[in-house]
Tab-separated table of C-alpha atoms and ligand atoms in Angstrom:
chain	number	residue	atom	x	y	z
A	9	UNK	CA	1.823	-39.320	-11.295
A	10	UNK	CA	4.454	-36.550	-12.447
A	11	UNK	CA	1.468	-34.019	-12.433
A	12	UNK	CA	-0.082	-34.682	-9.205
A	13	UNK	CA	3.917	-34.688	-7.661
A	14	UNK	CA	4.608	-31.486	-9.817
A	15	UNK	CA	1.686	-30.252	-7.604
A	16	UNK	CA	3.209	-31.406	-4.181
A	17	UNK	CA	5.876	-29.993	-5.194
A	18	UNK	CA	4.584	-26.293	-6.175
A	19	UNK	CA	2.320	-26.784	-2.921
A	20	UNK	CA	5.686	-27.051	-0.332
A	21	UNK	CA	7.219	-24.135	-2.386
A	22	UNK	CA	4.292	-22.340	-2.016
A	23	UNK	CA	4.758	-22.915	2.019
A	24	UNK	CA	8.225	-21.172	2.205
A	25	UNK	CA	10.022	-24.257	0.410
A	26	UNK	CA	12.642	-26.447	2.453
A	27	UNK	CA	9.399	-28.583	3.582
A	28	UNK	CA	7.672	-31.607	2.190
A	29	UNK	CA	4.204	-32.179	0.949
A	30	UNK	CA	1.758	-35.077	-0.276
A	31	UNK	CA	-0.186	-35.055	-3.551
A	32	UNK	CA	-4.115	-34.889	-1.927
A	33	UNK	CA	-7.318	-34.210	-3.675
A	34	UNK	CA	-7.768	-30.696	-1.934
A	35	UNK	CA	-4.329	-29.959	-3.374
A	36	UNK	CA	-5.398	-30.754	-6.438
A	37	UNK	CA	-8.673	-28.645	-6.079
A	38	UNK	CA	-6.778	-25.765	-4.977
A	39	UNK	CA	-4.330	-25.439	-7.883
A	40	UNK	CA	-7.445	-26.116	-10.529
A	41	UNK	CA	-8.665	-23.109	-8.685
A	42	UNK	CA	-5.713	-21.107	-8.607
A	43	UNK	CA	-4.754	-21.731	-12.130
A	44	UNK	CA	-8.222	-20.969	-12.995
A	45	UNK	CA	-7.816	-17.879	-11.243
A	46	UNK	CA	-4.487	-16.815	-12.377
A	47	UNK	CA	-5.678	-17.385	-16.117
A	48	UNK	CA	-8.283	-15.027	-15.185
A	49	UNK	CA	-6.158	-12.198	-13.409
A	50	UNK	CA	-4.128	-12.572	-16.736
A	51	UNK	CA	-7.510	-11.468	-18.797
A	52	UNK	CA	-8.123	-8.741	-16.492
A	53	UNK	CA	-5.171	-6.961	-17.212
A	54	UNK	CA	-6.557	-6.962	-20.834
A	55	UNK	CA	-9.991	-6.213	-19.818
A	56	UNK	CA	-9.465	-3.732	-17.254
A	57	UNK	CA	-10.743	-5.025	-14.603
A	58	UNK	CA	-8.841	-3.111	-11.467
A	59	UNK	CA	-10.012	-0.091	-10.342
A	60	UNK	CA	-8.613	1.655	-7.542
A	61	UNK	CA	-10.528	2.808	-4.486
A	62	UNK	CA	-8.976	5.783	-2.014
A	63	UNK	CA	-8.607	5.863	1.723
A	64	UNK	CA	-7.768	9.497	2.982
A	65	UNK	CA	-4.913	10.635	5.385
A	66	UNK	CA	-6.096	13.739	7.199
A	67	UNK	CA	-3.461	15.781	8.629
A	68	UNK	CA	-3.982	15.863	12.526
A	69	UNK	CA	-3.015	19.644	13.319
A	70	UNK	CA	-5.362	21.146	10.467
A	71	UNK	CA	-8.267	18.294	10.347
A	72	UNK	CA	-8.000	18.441	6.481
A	73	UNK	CA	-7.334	15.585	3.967
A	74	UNK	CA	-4.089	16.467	3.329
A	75	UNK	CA	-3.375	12.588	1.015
A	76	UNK	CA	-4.910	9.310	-0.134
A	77	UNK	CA	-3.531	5.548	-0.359
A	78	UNK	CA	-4.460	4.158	-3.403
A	79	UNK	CA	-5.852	0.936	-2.701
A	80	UNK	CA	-6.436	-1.993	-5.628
A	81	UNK	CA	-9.940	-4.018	-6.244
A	82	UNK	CA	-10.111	-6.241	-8.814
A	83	UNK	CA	-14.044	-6.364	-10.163
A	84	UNK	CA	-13.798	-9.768	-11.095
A	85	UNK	CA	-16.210	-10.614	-13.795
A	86	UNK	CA	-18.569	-13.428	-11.751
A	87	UNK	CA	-17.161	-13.072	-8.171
A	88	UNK	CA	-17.531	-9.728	-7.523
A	89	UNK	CA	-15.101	-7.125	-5.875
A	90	UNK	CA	-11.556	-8.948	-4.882
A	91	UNK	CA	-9.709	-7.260	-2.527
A	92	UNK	CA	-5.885	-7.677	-2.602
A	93	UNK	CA	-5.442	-10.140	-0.348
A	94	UNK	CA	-7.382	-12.537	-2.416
A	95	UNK	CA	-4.963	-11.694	-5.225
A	96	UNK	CA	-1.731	-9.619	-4.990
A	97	UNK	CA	-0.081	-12.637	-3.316
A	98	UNK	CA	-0.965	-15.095	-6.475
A	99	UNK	CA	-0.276	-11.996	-8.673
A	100	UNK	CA	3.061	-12.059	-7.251
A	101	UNK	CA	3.520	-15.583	-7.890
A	102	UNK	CA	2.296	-15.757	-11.202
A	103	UNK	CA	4.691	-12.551	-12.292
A	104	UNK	CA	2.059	-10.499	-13.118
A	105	UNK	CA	2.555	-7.735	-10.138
A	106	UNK	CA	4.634	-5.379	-11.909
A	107	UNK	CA	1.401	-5.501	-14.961
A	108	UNK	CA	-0.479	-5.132	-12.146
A	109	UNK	CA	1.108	-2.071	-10.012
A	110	UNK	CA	2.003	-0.455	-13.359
A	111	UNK	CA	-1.821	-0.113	-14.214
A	112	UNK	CA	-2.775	1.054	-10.200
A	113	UNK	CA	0.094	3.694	-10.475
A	114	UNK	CA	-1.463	5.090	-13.746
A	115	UNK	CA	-4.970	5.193	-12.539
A	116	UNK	CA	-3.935	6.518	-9.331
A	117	UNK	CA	-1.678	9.158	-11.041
A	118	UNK	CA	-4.138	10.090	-13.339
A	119	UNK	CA	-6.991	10.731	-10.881
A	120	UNK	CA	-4.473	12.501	-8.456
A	121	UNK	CA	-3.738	14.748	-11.626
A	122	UNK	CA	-7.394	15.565	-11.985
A	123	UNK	CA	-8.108	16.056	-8.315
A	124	UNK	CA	-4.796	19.384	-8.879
A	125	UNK	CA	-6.827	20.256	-11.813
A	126	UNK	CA	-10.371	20.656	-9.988
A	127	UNK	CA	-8.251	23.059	-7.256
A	128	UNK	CA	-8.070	20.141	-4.169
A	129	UNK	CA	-4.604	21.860	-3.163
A	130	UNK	CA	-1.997	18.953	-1.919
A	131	UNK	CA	-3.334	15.886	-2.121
A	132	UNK	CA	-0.480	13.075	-2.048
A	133	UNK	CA	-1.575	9.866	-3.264
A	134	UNK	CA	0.535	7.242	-2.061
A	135	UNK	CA	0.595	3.869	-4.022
A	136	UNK	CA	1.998	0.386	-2.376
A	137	UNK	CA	4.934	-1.604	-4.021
A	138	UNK	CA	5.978	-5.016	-3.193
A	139	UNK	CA	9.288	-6.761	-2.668
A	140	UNK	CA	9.175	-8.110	-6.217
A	141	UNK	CA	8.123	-5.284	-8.006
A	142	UNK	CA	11.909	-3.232	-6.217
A	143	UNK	CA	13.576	-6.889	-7.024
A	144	UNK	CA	12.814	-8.154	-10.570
A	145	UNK	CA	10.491	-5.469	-11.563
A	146	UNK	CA	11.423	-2.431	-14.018
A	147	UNK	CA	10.403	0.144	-11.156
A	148	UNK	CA	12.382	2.869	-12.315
A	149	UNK	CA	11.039	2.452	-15.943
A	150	UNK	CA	7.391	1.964	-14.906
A	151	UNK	CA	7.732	5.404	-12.839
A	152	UNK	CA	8.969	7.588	-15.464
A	153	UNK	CA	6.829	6.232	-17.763
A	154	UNK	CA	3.607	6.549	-15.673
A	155	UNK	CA	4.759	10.428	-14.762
A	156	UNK	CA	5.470	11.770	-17.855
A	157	UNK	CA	2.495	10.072	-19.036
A	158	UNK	CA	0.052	11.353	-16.607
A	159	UNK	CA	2.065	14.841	-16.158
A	160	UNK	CA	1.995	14.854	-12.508
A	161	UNK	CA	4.059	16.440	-10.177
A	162	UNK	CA	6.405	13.586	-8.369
A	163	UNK	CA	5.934	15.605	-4.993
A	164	UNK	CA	2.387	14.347	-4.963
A	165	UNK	CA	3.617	10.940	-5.155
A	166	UNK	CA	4.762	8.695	-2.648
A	167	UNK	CA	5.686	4.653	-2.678
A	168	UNK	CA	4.811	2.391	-0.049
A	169	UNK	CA	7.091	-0.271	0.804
A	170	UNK	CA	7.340	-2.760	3.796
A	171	UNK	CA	10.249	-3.410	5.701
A	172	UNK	CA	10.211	-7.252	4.853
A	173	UNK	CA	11.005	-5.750	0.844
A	174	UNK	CA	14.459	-3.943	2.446
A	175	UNK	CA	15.971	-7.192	3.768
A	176	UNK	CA	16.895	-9.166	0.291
A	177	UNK	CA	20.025	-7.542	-2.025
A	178	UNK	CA	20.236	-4.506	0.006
A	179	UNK	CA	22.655	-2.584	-2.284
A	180	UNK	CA	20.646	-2.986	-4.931
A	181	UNK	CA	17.098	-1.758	-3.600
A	182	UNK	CA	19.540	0.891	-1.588
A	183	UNK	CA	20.294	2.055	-5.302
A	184	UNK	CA	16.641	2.243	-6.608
A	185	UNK	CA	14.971	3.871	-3.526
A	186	UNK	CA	17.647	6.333	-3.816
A	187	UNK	CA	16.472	6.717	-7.840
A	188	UNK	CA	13.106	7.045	-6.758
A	189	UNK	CA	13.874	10.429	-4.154
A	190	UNK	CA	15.911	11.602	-6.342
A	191	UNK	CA	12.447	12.066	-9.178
A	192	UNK	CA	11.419	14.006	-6.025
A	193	UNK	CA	9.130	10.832	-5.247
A	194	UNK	CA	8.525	10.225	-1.227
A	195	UNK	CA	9.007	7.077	0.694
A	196	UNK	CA	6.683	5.397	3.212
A	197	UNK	CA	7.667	2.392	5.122
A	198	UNK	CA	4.138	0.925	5.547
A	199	UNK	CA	3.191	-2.156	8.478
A	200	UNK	CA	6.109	-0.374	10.560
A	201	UNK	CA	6.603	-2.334	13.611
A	202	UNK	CA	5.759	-6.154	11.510
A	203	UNK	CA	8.932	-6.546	10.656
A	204	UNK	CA	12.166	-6.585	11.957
A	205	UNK	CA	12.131	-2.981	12.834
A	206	UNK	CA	15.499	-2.516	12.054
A	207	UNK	CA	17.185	0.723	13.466
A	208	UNK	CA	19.740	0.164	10.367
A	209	UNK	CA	16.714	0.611	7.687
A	210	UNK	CA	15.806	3.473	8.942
A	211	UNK	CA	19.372	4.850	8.584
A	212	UNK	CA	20.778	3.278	5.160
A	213	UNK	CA	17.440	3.507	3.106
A	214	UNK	CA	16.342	7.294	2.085
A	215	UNK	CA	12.701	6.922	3.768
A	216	UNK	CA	11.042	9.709	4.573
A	217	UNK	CA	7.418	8.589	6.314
A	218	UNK	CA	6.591	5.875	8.640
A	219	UNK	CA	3.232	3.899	8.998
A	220	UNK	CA	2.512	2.582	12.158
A	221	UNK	CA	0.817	-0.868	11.355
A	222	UNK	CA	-2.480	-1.244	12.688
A	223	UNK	CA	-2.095	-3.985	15.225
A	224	UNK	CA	-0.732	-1.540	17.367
A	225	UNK	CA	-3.218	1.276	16.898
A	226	UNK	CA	-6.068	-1.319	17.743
A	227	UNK	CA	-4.630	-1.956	20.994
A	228	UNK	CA	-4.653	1.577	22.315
A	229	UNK	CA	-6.727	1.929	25.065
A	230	UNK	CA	-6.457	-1.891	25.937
A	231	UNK	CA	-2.642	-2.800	25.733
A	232	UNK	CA	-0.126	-0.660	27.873
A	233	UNK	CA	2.821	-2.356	26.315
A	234	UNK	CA	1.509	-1.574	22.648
A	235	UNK	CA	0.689	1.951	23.848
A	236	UNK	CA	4.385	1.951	25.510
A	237	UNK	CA	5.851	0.936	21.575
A	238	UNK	CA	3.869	3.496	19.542
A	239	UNK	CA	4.905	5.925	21.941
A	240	UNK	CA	8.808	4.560	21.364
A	241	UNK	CA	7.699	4.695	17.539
A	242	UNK	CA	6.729	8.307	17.623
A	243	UNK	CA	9.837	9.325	19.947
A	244	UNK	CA	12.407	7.651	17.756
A	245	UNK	CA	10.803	9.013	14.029
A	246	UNK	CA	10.318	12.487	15.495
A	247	UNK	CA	13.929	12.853	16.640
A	248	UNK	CA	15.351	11.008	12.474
A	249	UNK	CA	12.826	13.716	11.200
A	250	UNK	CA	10.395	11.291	9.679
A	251	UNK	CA	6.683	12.299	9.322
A	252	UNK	CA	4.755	9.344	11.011
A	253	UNK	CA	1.347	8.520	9.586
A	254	UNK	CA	-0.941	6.200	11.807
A	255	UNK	CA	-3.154	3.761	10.018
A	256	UNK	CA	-6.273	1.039	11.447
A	257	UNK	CA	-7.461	4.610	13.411
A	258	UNK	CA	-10.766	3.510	14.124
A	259	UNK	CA	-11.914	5.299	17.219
A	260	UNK	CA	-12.175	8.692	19.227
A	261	UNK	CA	-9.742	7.145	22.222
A	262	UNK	CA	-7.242	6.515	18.986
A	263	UNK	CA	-7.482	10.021	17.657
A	264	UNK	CA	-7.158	11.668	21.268
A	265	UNK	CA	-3.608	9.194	22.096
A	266	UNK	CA	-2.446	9.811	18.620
A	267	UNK	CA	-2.814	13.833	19.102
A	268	UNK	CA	-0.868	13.554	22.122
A	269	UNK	CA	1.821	12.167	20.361
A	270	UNK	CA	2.215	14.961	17.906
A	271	UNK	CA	0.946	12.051	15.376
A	272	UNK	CA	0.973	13.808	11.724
A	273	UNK	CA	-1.822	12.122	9.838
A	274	UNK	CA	-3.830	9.370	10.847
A	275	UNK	CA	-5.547	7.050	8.602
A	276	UNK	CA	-8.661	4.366	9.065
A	277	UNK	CA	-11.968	3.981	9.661
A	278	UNK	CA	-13.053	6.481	11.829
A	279	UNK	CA	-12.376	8.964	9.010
A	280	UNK	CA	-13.631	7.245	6.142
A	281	UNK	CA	-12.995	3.341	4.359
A	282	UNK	CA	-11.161	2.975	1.414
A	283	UNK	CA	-14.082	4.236	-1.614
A	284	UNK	CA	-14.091	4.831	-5.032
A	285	UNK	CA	-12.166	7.764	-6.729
A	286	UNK	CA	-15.992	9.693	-7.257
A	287	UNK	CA	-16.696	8.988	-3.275
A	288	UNK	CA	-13.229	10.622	-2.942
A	289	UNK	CA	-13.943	13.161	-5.250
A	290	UNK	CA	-17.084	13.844	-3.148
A	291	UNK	CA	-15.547	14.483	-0.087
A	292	UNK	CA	-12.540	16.550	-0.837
A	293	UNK	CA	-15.481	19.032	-2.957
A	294	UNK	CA	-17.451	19.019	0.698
A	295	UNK	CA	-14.132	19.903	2.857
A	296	UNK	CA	-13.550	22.544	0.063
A	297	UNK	CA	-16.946	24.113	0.939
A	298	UNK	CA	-16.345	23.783	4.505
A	299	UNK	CA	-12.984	25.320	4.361
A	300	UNK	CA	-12.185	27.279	1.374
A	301	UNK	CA	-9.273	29.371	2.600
A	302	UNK	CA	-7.458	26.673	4.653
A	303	UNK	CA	-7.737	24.588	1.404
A	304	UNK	CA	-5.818	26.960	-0.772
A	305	UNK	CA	-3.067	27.129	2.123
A	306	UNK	CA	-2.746	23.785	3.151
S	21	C2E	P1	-1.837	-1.669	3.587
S	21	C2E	O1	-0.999	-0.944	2.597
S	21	C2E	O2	-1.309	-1.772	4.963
S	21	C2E	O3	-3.269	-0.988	3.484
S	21	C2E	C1	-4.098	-0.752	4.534
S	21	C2E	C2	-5.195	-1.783	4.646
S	21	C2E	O4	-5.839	-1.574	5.893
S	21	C2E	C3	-6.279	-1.629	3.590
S	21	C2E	O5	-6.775	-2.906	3.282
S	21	C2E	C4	-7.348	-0.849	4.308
S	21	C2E	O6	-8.645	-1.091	3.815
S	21	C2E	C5	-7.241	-1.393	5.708
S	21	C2E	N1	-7.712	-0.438	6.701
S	21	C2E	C6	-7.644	0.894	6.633
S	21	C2E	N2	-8.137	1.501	7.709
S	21	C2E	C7	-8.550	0.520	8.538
S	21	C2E	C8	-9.169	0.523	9.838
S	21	C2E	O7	-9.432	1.534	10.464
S	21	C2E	N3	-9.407	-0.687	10.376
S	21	C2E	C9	-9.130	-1.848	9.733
S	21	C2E	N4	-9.424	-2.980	10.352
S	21	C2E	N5	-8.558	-1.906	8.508
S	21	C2E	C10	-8.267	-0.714	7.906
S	21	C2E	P2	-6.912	-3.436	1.814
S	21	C2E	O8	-7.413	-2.370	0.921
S	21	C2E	O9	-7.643	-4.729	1.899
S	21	C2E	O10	-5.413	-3.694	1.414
S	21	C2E	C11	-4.673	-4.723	2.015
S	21	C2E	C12	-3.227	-4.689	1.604
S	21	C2E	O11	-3.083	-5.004	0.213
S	21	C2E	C13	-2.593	-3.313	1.744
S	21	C2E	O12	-2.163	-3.152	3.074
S	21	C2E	C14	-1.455	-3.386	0.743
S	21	C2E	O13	-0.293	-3.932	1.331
S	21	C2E	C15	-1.970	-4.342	-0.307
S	21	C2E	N6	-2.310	-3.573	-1.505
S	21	C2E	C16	-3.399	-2.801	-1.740
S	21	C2E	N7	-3.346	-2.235	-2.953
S	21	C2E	C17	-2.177	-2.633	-3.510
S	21	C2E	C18	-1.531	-2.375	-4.775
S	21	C2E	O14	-2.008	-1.626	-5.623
S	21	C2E	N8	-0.321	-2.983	-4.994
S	21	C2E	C19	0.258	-3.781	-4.057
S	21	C2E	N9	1.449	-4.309	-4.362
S	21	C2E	N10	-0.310	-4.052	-2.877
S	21	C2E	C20	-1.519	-3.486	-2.595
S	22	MG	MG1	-0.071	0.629	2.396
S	23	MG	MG1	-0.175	-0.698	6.046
């Protein structure tokens, strides 16, 4: 009885807390499910089991792949390729996402390392970071470990943060964001737009890049009152002096309204899915053939 209420129980927190919940058999299949999988995401830390696909951010005046977002898969051993959704929020639960975003900030490091070795130029990579991992997580520590580590140059890093991460103990994150510019590390605010969009954000936290979510970039073309807000978004981060990256950019009518907005890089589909780091590889060696000279300057 105290198990099957203990489950109720995690269930309503689960849903926000403050709410109430009865013990049912689907519960109960769900959390047999979730422990099961929580057990395993523990093993896979062990085993190695993330790997870390790439979606490039191509730099609108030049056409070149100017960064990547480093996006986690977890290659779990019977179900296949996860994507985050299916675990980064139990990750988060469980307390494993700082394990978790410590390994995708090595790998991603490491193969942004390589790709200044082979003579790509600037390639940022940027990496995302939940609210937990700024909270309760050794951020700071995981950084300068993972840099000095992988030797790579901070300025090729950036950290991706939502806004929803910036509203809880505001000094506090204030005081690690400002850490993490001052190792010469950029910051995104990713999903811009979600949120609460504050205006005060954008002043007290040191952020340098905005991502326009991609609800809004879907709608171009189709919604005048979305159009009307990305254009608002694009006024108000030009005149702060934020770079503003688009992301969800998945067709030719995108690309064209984004270029009229002085958009600096866009991101999605139409350029290329997130792939693995030797797809990646791949492409930046076929935009070096294309364009040796504007690589070495860009
Ligand atoms: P995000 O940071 O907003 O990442 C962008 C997501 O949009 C990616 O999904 C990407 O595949 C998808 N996407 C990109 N271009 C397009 C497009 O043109 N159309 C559409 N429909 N979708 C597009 P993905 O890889 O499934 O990642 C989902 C979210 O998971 C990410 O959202 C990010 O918040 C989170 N995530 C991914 N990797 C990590 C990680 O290493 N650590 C943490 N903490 N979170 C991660
Ligand atoms: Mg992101
Ligand atoms: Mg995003």
């Amino acid at each position: 009885l105290i198990n099957h209420a203990d489950l109720a129980l995690q269930q309503a927190k689960r849903m926000g807390g403050n709410s109430m919940r009865f013990f049912s058999e689907d519960v109960h299949v769900i959390s047999v499910e979730q422990v099961n999988l929580e057990s395993a995401l523990r093993k896979a830390i062990f085993r190695d089991e993330f790997v870390v696909y790439y979606q490039p951010k191509v730099c609108l005046a030049s056409g070149l792949i100017v960064g990547v977002e480093a996006l986690v898969r977890w290659m779990h051993p019977s179900m296949g390729l996860l994507g985050p959704g299916q675990f980064i929020p139990l990750a988060e639960e469980a307390g494993l996402i700082s394990a978790i975003g410590e390994i995708v900030l090595d790998k991603a490091c490491r193969q942004t390392r390589l790709w200044q070795e082979q003579g790509f130029g600037h390639i940022a990579t940027s990496v995302n970071v939940v609210a937990q991992q700024l909270n309760r997580g050794n951020l700071l520590d995981i950084l300068d470990r993972v840099l000095i580590h992988t030797g790579l140059d901070p300025a090729l890093l950036e950290l991706e943060i939502t806004e929803s991460s910036l509203m809880e103990d505001r000094d506090e994150i204030q005081h690690i964001l400002e850490e993490v510019r001052m190792r010469g590390i950029q910051i995104a605010l990713d999903d811009f737009g979600t949120g609460y969009s504050s205006l005060s954000y954008l002043k007290r936290f040191p952020i340098d890049i905005l991502k326009i979510d991609q609800s809004f970039i879907f709608e171009i073309g189709h919604n005048e009152n979305d159009e009307a807000i990305v254009r608002a978004i694009f006024a108000m981060a030009q005149s702060l002096g934020l770079k503003v990256v688009a992301e969800g950019v998945e067709t030719a009518q995108h690309m064209d309204f984004l270029r009229a907005q002085n958009c600096d890089l866009v991101q999605g589909f139409f350029i290329s899915r997130p792939i693995p780091a030797e797809d990646m590889t791949a492409m930046l060696e076929r935009q070096r053939l294309q364009q040796p000279q504007n690589i070495q300057s860009a």
